[in-house]
Short mmCIF file of C-alpha atoms and ligand atoms in Angstrom, two decimals:
data_model
loop_
_atom_site.label_atom_id
_atom_site.label_comp_id
_atom_site.label_asym_id
_atom_site.label_seq_id
_atom_site.Cartn_x
_atom_site.Cartn_y
_atom_site.Cartn_z
CA UNK G 1 101.78 104.32 93.47
CA UNK G 2 98.88 101.94 93.00
CA UNK G 3 98.06 98.60 94.55
CA UNK G 4 96.97 95.62 92.48
CA UNK G 5 94.50 92.97 93.64
CA UNK G 6 96.15 89.55 93.43
CA UNK G 7 93.56 87.29 95.07
CA UNK G 8 92.08 86.45 98.44
CA UNK G 9 93.34 84.56 101.47
CA UNK G 10 90.48 82.94 103.45
CA UNK G 11 88.17 85.59 102.09
CA UNK G 12 90.53 88.50 102.85
CA UNK G 13 91.49 90.45 99.70
CA UNK G 14 95.25 90.47 99.13
CA UNK G 15 96.68 93.47 97.29
CA UNK G 16 100.19 94.20 96.18
CA UNK G 17 101.78 97.61 95.90
CA UNK G 18 103.33 98.25 92.48
CA UNK G 19 106.56 99.21 94.27
CA UNK G 20 106.72 95.81 95.96
CA UNK G 21 106.73 94.15 92.53
CA UNK G 22 109.62 96.39 91.50
CA UNK G 23 111.51 95.44 94.68
CA UNK G 24 110.81 91.72 94.10
CA UNK G 25 112.16 92.06 90.55
CA UNK G 26 115.23 93.86 91.88
CA UNK G 27 115.76 91.11 94.47
CA UNK G 28 115.46 88.44 91.74
CA UNK G 29 118.05 90.31 89.68
CA UNK G 30 120.54 90.86 92.54
CA UNK G 31 120.26 87.29 93.88
CA UNK G 32 120.42 85.73 90.39
CA UNK G 33 123.25 87.88 89.07
CA UNK G 34 125.52 88.36 92.07
CA UNK G 35 124.55 86.54 95.32
CA UNK G 36 124.15 83.01 93.89
CA UNK G 37 127.16 83.19 91.50
CA UNK G 38 129.29 84.28 94.46
CA UNK G 39 128.25 81.44 96.78
CA UNK G 40 127.67 78.71 94.18
CA UNK G 41 130.18 79.37 91.39
CA UNK G 42 130.09 77.42 88.15
CA UNK G 43 126.34 76.77 87.88
CA UNK G 44 124.35 77.40 84.68
CA UNK G 45 122.90 80.82 83.84
CA UNK G 46 119.42 79.27 83.76
CA UNK G 47 120.00 77.90 87.26
CA UNK G 48 120.98 81.36 88.59
CA UNK G 49 117.92 82.90 86.91
CA UNK G 50 115.54 80.35 88.43
CA UNK G 51 117.21 80.77 91.84
CA UNK G 52 116.82 84.55 91.55
CA UNK G 53 113.17 84.26 90.55
CA UNK G 54 112.48 81.92 93.50
CA UNK G 55 114.19 84.40 95.84
CA UNK G 56 112.11 87.32 94.47
CA UNK G 57 108.85 85.41 94.78
CA UNK G 58 110.01 84.02 98.12
CA UNK G 59 110.40 87.53 99.57
CA UNK G 60 106.78 88.33 98.65
CA UNK G 61 105.67 84.94 100.01
CA UNK G 62 107.53 85.58 103.27
CA UNK G 63 105.84 88.95 103.75
CA UNK G 64 102.47 87.38 102.91
CA UNK G 65 103.02 84.60 105.49
CA UNK G 66 103.88 87.22 108.14
CA UNK G 67 100.80 89.36 107.39
CA UNK G 68 98.46 86.38 106.98
CA UNK G 69 99.47 85.24 110.48
CA UNK G 70 98.50 88.67 111.88
CA UNK G 71 95.20 88.46 110.00
CA UNK G 72 94.29 84.95 111.18
CA UNK G 73 94.98 85.71 114.84
CA UNK G 74 93.18 89.08 114.59
CA UNK G 75 90.09 87.31 113.26
CA UNK G 76 90.29 84.72 115.99
CA UNK G 77 90.07 87.60 118.47
CA UNK G 78 87.01 88.95 116.68
CA UNK G 79 88.84 91.81 114.93
CA UNK G 80 87.69 91.99 111.28
CA UNK G 81 90.44 92.23 108.65
CA UNK G 82 89.68 94.42 105.65
CA UNK G 83 92.62 93.48 103.46
CA UNK G 84 96.28 92.51 103.33
CA UNK G 85 98.63 94.74 101.33
CA UNK G 86 102.14 93.70 100.39
CA UNK G 87 104.01 96.94 100.46
CA UNK G 88 107.34 98.45 99.55
CA UNK G 89 109.02 97.73 102.89
CA UNK G 90 106.92 94.83 104.09
CA UNK G 91 103.22 94.34 104.46
CA UNK G 92 100.18 95.60 106.27
CA UNK G 93 97.18 93.63 107.48
CA UNK G 94 94.46 96.28 107.63
CA UNK G 95 92.48 95.57 110.78
CA UNK G 96 89.10 97.28 111.02
CA UNK G 97 89.15 97.55 114.76
CA UNK G 98 91.49 97.66 117.73
CA UNK G 99 92.40 94.56 119.71
CA UNK G 100 89.88 93.97 122.52
CA UNK G 101 92.48 93.34 125.25
CA UNK G 102 96.23 93.66 125.89
CA UNK G 103 96.51 89.89 125.58
CA UNK G 104 94.80 89.88 122.17
CA UNK G 105 96.94 92.81 121.07
CA UNK G 106 100.14 90.98 122.07
CA UNK G 107 99.07 87.81 120.30
CA UNK G 108 98.05 89.59 117.09
CA UNK G 109 101.34 91.53 117.03
CA UNK G 110 103.59 88.71 118.18
CA UNK G 111 102.45 86.06 115.73
CA UNK G 112 103.89 87.95 112.72
CA UNK G 113 107.54 87.91 113.81
CA UNK G 114 107.00 84.41 115.25
CA UNK G 115 105.88 83.21 111.81
CA UNK G 116 108.92 84.83 110.19
CA UNK G 117 111.18 83.07 112.71
CA UNK G 118 109.51 79.71 112.00
CA UNK G 119 109.86 80.25 108.22
CA UNK G 120 113.52 81.27 108.73
CA UNK G 121 114.22 78.15 110.81
CA UNK G 122 112.45 75.84 108.33
CA UNK G 123 114.14 77.25 105.22
CA UNK G 124 117.47 77.51 107.04
CA UNK G 125 117.23 73.88 108.16
CA UNK G 126 116.29 72.78 104.66
CA UNK G 127 119.17 74.75 103.13
CA UNK G 128 121.72 73.39 105.62
CA UNK G 129 120.46 69.84 105.09
CA UNK G 130 120.72 70.10 101.29
CA UNK G 131 124.13 71.77 101.67
CA UNK G 132 125.48 69.05 103.98
CA UNK G 133 124.48 66.20 101.65
CA UNK G 134 125.72 68.19 98.66
CA UNK G 135 122.45 68.04 96.71
CA UNK G 136 121.02 70.97 94.71
CA UNK G 137 123.52 73.61 95.90
CA UNK G 138 121.60 76.43 94.17
CA UNK G 139 118.38 75.51 95.98
CA UNK G 140 120.32 75.23 99.24
CA UNK G 141 121.84 78.71 98.79
CA UNK G 142 118.46 80.22 97.81
CA UNK G 143 116.78 78.71 100.88
CA UNK G 144 119.55 79.97 103.16
CA UNK G 145 119.26 83.44 101.66
CA UNK G 146 115.47 83.44 102.17
CA UNK G 147 116.00 82.19 105.75
CA UNK G 148 118.25 85.20 106.35
CA UNK G 149 115.62 87.56 104.90
CA UNK G 150 112.92 86.11 107.17
CA UNK G 151 115.27 86.51 110.12
CA UNK G 152 115.78 90.17 109.21
CA UNK G 153 112.01 90.60 108.78
CA UNK G 154 111.42 89.21 112.27
CA UNK G 155 114.14 91.28 113.95
CA UNK G 156 113.22 94.51 112.15
CA UNK G 157 109.54 94.12 113.03
CA UNK G 158 110.42 93.49 116.65
CA UNK G 159 112.00 96.96 117.03
CA UNK G 160 110.02 98.37 119.93
CA UNK G 161 108.35 101.35 118.24
CA UNK G 162 104.83 101.67 116.85
CA UNK G 163 103.69 101.00 114.18
CA UNK G 164 106.07 98.01 114.09
CA UNK G 165 105.00 94.76 115.75
CA UNK G 166 107.53 95.38 118.51
CA UNK G 167 105.80 98.70 119.18
CA UNK G 168 102.44 96.92 119.40
CA UNK G 169 103.93 94.45 121.88
CA UNK G 170 105.24 97.40 123.88
CA UNK G 171 101.78 99.00 123.76
CA UNK G 172 100.12 95.77 124.90
CA UNK G 173 102.56 95.51 127.81
CA UNK G 174 102.09 99.16 128.87
CA UNK G 175 98.32 98.80 128.45
CA UNK G 176 98.24 95.71 130.67
CA UNK G 177 100.46 97.36 133.27
CA UNK G 178 98.57 100.66 133.51
CA UNK G 179 95.11 99.73 132.24
CA UNK G 180 95.22 102.93 130.18
CA UNK G 181 95.13 102.04 126.50
CA UNK G 182 95.35 105.59 125.15
CA UNK G 183 98.41 106.47 127.17
CA UNK G 184 100.05 103.16 126.29
CA UNK G 185 99.45 103.93 122.60
CA UNK G 186 100.90 107.43 122.94
CA UNK G 187 103.98 106.07 124.72
CA UNK G 188 104.51 103.37 122.06
CA UNK G 189 104.33 105.90 119.23
CA UNK G 190 106.80 108.21 121.01
CA UNK G 191 109.22 105.29 121.25
CA UNK G 192 108.43 104.64 117.57
CA UNK G 193 109.65 108.11 116.66
CA UNK G 194 112.85 107.60 118.62
CA UNK G 195 113.37 104.22 116.91
CA UNK G 196 112.76 105.83 113.50
CA UNK G 197 115.28 108.61 114.16
CA UNK G 198 117.81 106.08 115.49
CA UNK G 199 117.50 104.06 112.28
CA UNK G 200 118.04 107.30 110.29
CA UNK G 201 121.17 107.88 112.42
CA UNK G 202 122.42 104.34 111.73
CA UNK G 203 121.88 104.91 108.01
CA UNK G 204 123.84 108.18 108.19
CA UNK G 205 126.73 106.45 109.98
CA UNK G 206 126.63 103.62 107.44
CA UNK G 207 126.78 106.14 104.59
CA UNK G 208 129.19 108.75 105.96
CA UNK G 209 131.53 106.69 108.15
CA UNK G 210 131.59 103.34 106.36
CA UNK G 211 131.00 104.83 102.89
CA UNK G 212 128.27 102.27 102.21
CA UNK G 213 125.49 103.57 99.97
CA UNK G 214 123.10 101.02 101.49
CA UNK G 215 122.98 103.57 104.30
CA UNK G 216 120.68 105.70 102.16
CA UNK G 217 118.15 102.87 102.14
CA UNK G 218 118.48 102.40 105.92
CA UNK G 219 117.99 106.14 106.47
CA UNK G 220 114.95 106.10 104.19
CA UNK G 221 113.38 103.24 106.16
CA UNK G 222 114.08 105.11 109.41
CA UNK G 223 112.51 108.28 108.07
CA UNK G 224 109.47 106.30 106.95
CA UNK G 225 109.16 104.75 110.43
CA UNK G 226 109.43 108.18 112.03
CA UNK G 227 106.60 109.47 109.82
CA UNK G 228 104.44 106.39 110.38
CA UNK G 229 104.85 106.71 114.16
CA UNK G 230 103.74 110.35 113.93
CA UNK G 231 100.70 109.40 111.86
CA UNK G 232 99.80 106.65 114.26
CA UNK G 233 100.15 109.01 117.22
CA UNK G 234 97.67 111.36 115.56
CA UNK G 235 95.28 108.53 114.69
CA UNK G 236 95.49 107.31 118.27
CA UNK G 237 94.64 110.77 119.62
CA UNK G 238 91.66 111.02 117.29
CA UNK G 239 90.43 107.55 118.24
CA UNK G 240 90.70 108.44 121.92
CA UNK G 241 88.94 111.76 121.27
CA UNK G 242 86.03 110.20 119.42
CA UNK G 243 85.59 107.33 121.87
CA UNK G 244 82.32 105.56 121.15
CA UNK G 245 80.45 108.67 120.11
CA UNK G 246 78.15 108.66 117.08
CA UNK G 247 78.62 110.87 114.06
CA UNK G 248 75.82 113.23 115.12
CA UNK G 249 77.56 113.81 118.45
CA UNK G 250 80.83 115.01 116.94
CA UNK G 251 79.53 116.91 113.90
CA UNK G 252 79.22 120.64 113.39
CA UNK G 253 75.98 122.06 111.98
CA UNK G 254 75.76 122.42 108.19
CA UNK G 255 77.52 125.60 107.06
CA UNK G 256 76.02 128.14 104.65
CA UNK G 257 75.85 126.69 101.17
CA UNK G 258 77.22 128.34 98.04
CA UNK G 259 76.78 127.16 94.44
CA UNK G 260 79.92 125.27 93.44
CA UNK G 261 79.88 126.89 89.99
CA UNK G 262 80.23 130.37 91.49
CA UNK G 263 83.63 132.10 91.05
CA UNK G 264 86.16 131.83 93.87
CA UNK G 265 86.63 135.60 93.42
CA UNK G 266 83.13 136.14 94.84
CA UNK G 267 84.15 134.31 97.98
CA UNK G 268 87.31 136.41 98.26
CA UNK G 269 85.50 139.70 97.56
CA UNK G 270 82.93 139.13 100.27
CA UNK G 271 84.34 136.60 102.72
CA UNK G 272 81.63 135.27 105.02
CA UNK G 273 82.86 136.69 108.31
CA UNK G 274 81.66 134.64 111.21
CA UNK G 275 81.92 131.42 109.26
CA UNK G 276 85.00 129.21 109.03
CA UNK G 277 83.72 127.17 106.09
CA UNK G 278 81.07 126.97 103.41
CA UNK G 279 79.32 124.03 101.85
CA UNK G 280 79.58 123.92 98.06
CA UNK G 281 76.49 122.45 96.40
CA UNK G 282 75.96 121.34 92.81
CA UNK G 283 73.07 122.18 90.41
CA UNK G 284 70.92 119.53 92.06
CA UNK G 285 71.51 121.05 95.51
CA UNK G 286 73.63 118.10 96.68
CA UNK G 287 76.82 118.81 98.68
CA UNK G 288 79.86 118.63 96.40
CA UNK G 289 82.59 119.91 98.74
CA UNK G 290 83.29 121.32 102.18
CA UNK G 291 85.41 124.46 101.75
CA UNK G 292 87.49 125.39 104.81
CA UNK G 293 88.10 129.11 104.33
CA UNK G 294 91.57 129.09 105.87
CA UNK G 295 92.58 126.56 103.20
CA UNK G 296 91.33 128.53 100.19
CA UNK G 297 94.60 130.42 99.52
CA UNK G 298 96.55 127.14 99.47
CA UNK G 299 93.88 125.49 97.30
CA UNK G 300 94.01 128.31 94.75
CA UNK G 301 97.79 127.86 94.41
CA UNK G 302 97.42 124.16 93.56
CA UNK G 303 94.21 124.45 91.51
CA UNK G 304 94.21 123.47 87.87
CA UNK G 305 93.64 126.64 85.85
CA UNK G 306 90.36 126.50 83.90
CA UNK G 307 90.63 126.84 80.12
CA UNK G 308 89.04 130.25 80.14
CA UNK G 309 86.69 131.99 82.48
CA UNK G 310 87.21 132.54 86.15
CA UNK G 311 88.32 129.94 88.67
CA UNK G 312 85.16 128.43 90.15
CA UNK G 313 84.77 126.75 93.53
CA UNK G 314 84.37 123.38 91.79
CA UNK G 315 87.83 123.90 90.16
CA UNK G 316 89.52 123.85 93.58
CA UNK G 317 91.24 120.54 94.39
CA UNK G 318 88.76 119.40 97.04
CA UNK G 319 87.85 115.85 98.04
CA UNK G 320 84.22 114.97 97.36
CA UNK G 321 82.47 114.41 100.67
CA UNK G 322 80.92 111.08 101.61
CA UNK G 323 77.54 110.74 103.31
CA UNK G 324 77.32 108.84 106.57
CA UNK G 325 74.28 108.27 108.76
CA UNK G 326 74.38 110.25 112.01
CA UNK G 327 73.79 107.14 114.13
CA UNK G 328 76.91 105.35 112.96
CA UNK G 329 79.85 105.15 115.40
CA UNK G 330 82.18 108.03 114.45
CA UNK G 331 85.45 106.13 114.74
CA UNK G 332 84.24 103.31 112.50
CA UNK G 333 82.84 105.67 109.84
CA UNK G 334 85.99 107.77 109.78
CA UNK G 335 88.23 104.72 109.53
CA UNK G 336 86.30 103.65 106.43
CA UNK G 337 86.40 107.10 104.83
CA UNK G 338 89.91 108.08 105.89
CA UNK G 339 90.73 111.64 105.01
CA UNK G 340 87.47 112.56 103.29
CA UNK G 341 85.06 115.13 104.68
CA UNK G 342 81.82 113.55 105.84
CA UNK G 343 78.31 114.94 105.40
CA UNK G 344 76.32 113.55 108.28
CA UNK G 345 72.77 112.60 107.40
CA UNK G 346 69.51 111.78 109.15
CA UNK G 347 66.96 109.85 107.06
CA UNK G 348 69.19 110.58 104.05
CA UNK G 349 69.06 114.36 104.54
CA UNK G 350 72.28 116.29 105.35
CA UNK G 351 72.36 117.61 108.92
CA UNK G 352 76.03 118.29 109.65
CA UNK G 353 79.70 118.00 108.75
CA UNK G 354 82.66 116.09 110.17
CA UNK G 355 86.07 117.04 108.77
CA UNK G 356 89.53 117.98 110.09
CA UNK G 357 88.34 120.75 112.46
CA UNK G 358 85.82 118.40 114.12
CA UNK G 359 88.55 115.81 114.67
CA UNK G 360 90.87 118.46 116.14
CA UNK G 361 88.03 119.55 118.42
CA UNK G 362 87.36 115.98 119.55
CA UNK G 363 91.05 115.60 120.44
CA UNK G 364 91.09 118.91 122.34
CA UNK G 365 87.88 118.09 124.25
CA UNK G 366 89.21 114.68 125.19
CA UNK G 367 92.36 116.31 126.50
CA UNK G 368 90.17 118.63 128.56
CA UNK G 369 88.19 115.71 129.98
CA UNK G 370 91.38 113.98 131.04
CA UNK G 371 92.64 117.15 132.63
CA UNK G 372 89.43 117.36 134.62
CA UNK G 373 89.92 113.75 135.72
CA UNK G 374 93.56 114.20 136.66
CA UNK G 375 93.69 117.63 138.24
CA UNK G 376 92.10 117.97 141.68
CA UNK G 377 92.16 121.74 141.30
CA UNK G 378 89.95 121.55 138.21
CA UNK G 379 87.77 118.80 139.64
CA UNK G 380 87.10 120.68 142.87
CA UNK G 381 85.89 123.75 141.01
ZN1 ZN F 1 104.06 92.32 111.44
#
């Protein structure tokens, strides 16, 4: 699903996921049609509708407050923030860099849940005050409900597995204790997977033992966390593997080029033994795709069939490569162009390629380096 730009916060673009709007609408509906009528019976339909709408918008506002807090503190520590996205299950402040120290990491991570707790306490206090003097009971109930949601937001985010804030706090603590950031990150993502699976288990118990269909939602969130922890573990390994190397240091040389309008059948009839990939180029001679040969069979299966004529290389579902100067730091360039193959250039001319295999190699080589550091048997050799 798509994200929609909704404005900027102190110069940081704020985007909202279409799914988050659906969820906010659903929240407005549930609060307006069943939560408020249950706790404040006898109010007007218009009152319930307004209360529901405030609750729906309030959920988005609460997530924004949480993410904005991360963003502000990140900036204060010199970590640039690319954007804030309000997402299906919460939000993400996209930081362009890692925290410079365990202390900074802990502060950036901790301030989100802290903000949610402060919002919960403020709205809760306001709701209780209104309730005790018997004024505006619908507003009081809506505030109390939003206080509860912010409390849940804080507690959920404090679960100790990456990529949740609690996982970042865990990483900061392990990092400070051992001085080894990469290992701390790996440990935090492992715990994140365990947390994700535990949440799936809770959802299953909720569904199967208590017969509550909300368990499906819980299980879904757990599964999502499990996947996110896995992704983060991989990203962490790649970051550690690339270190502060430049693009030209991690690239492979340019592979043999083939015209991208040539039939895939030609490639299959005479596979270029000794090569693991080819560079597809367009009529102008510019790179149009990096074709990993071990992926071609899979690509053919998912290719859109041409309206006649043979399947050409340019018909394969391949991401267009981006060009990046060879002197740029690899980790920074790859973070910007996540997932796309990179043509590395020198003075604007292509000199090499960085794609999945190069990242896998960087991870493997880093592993090797560590082994050499750790193992006296290897070191002595
Ligand atoms: Zn957070």
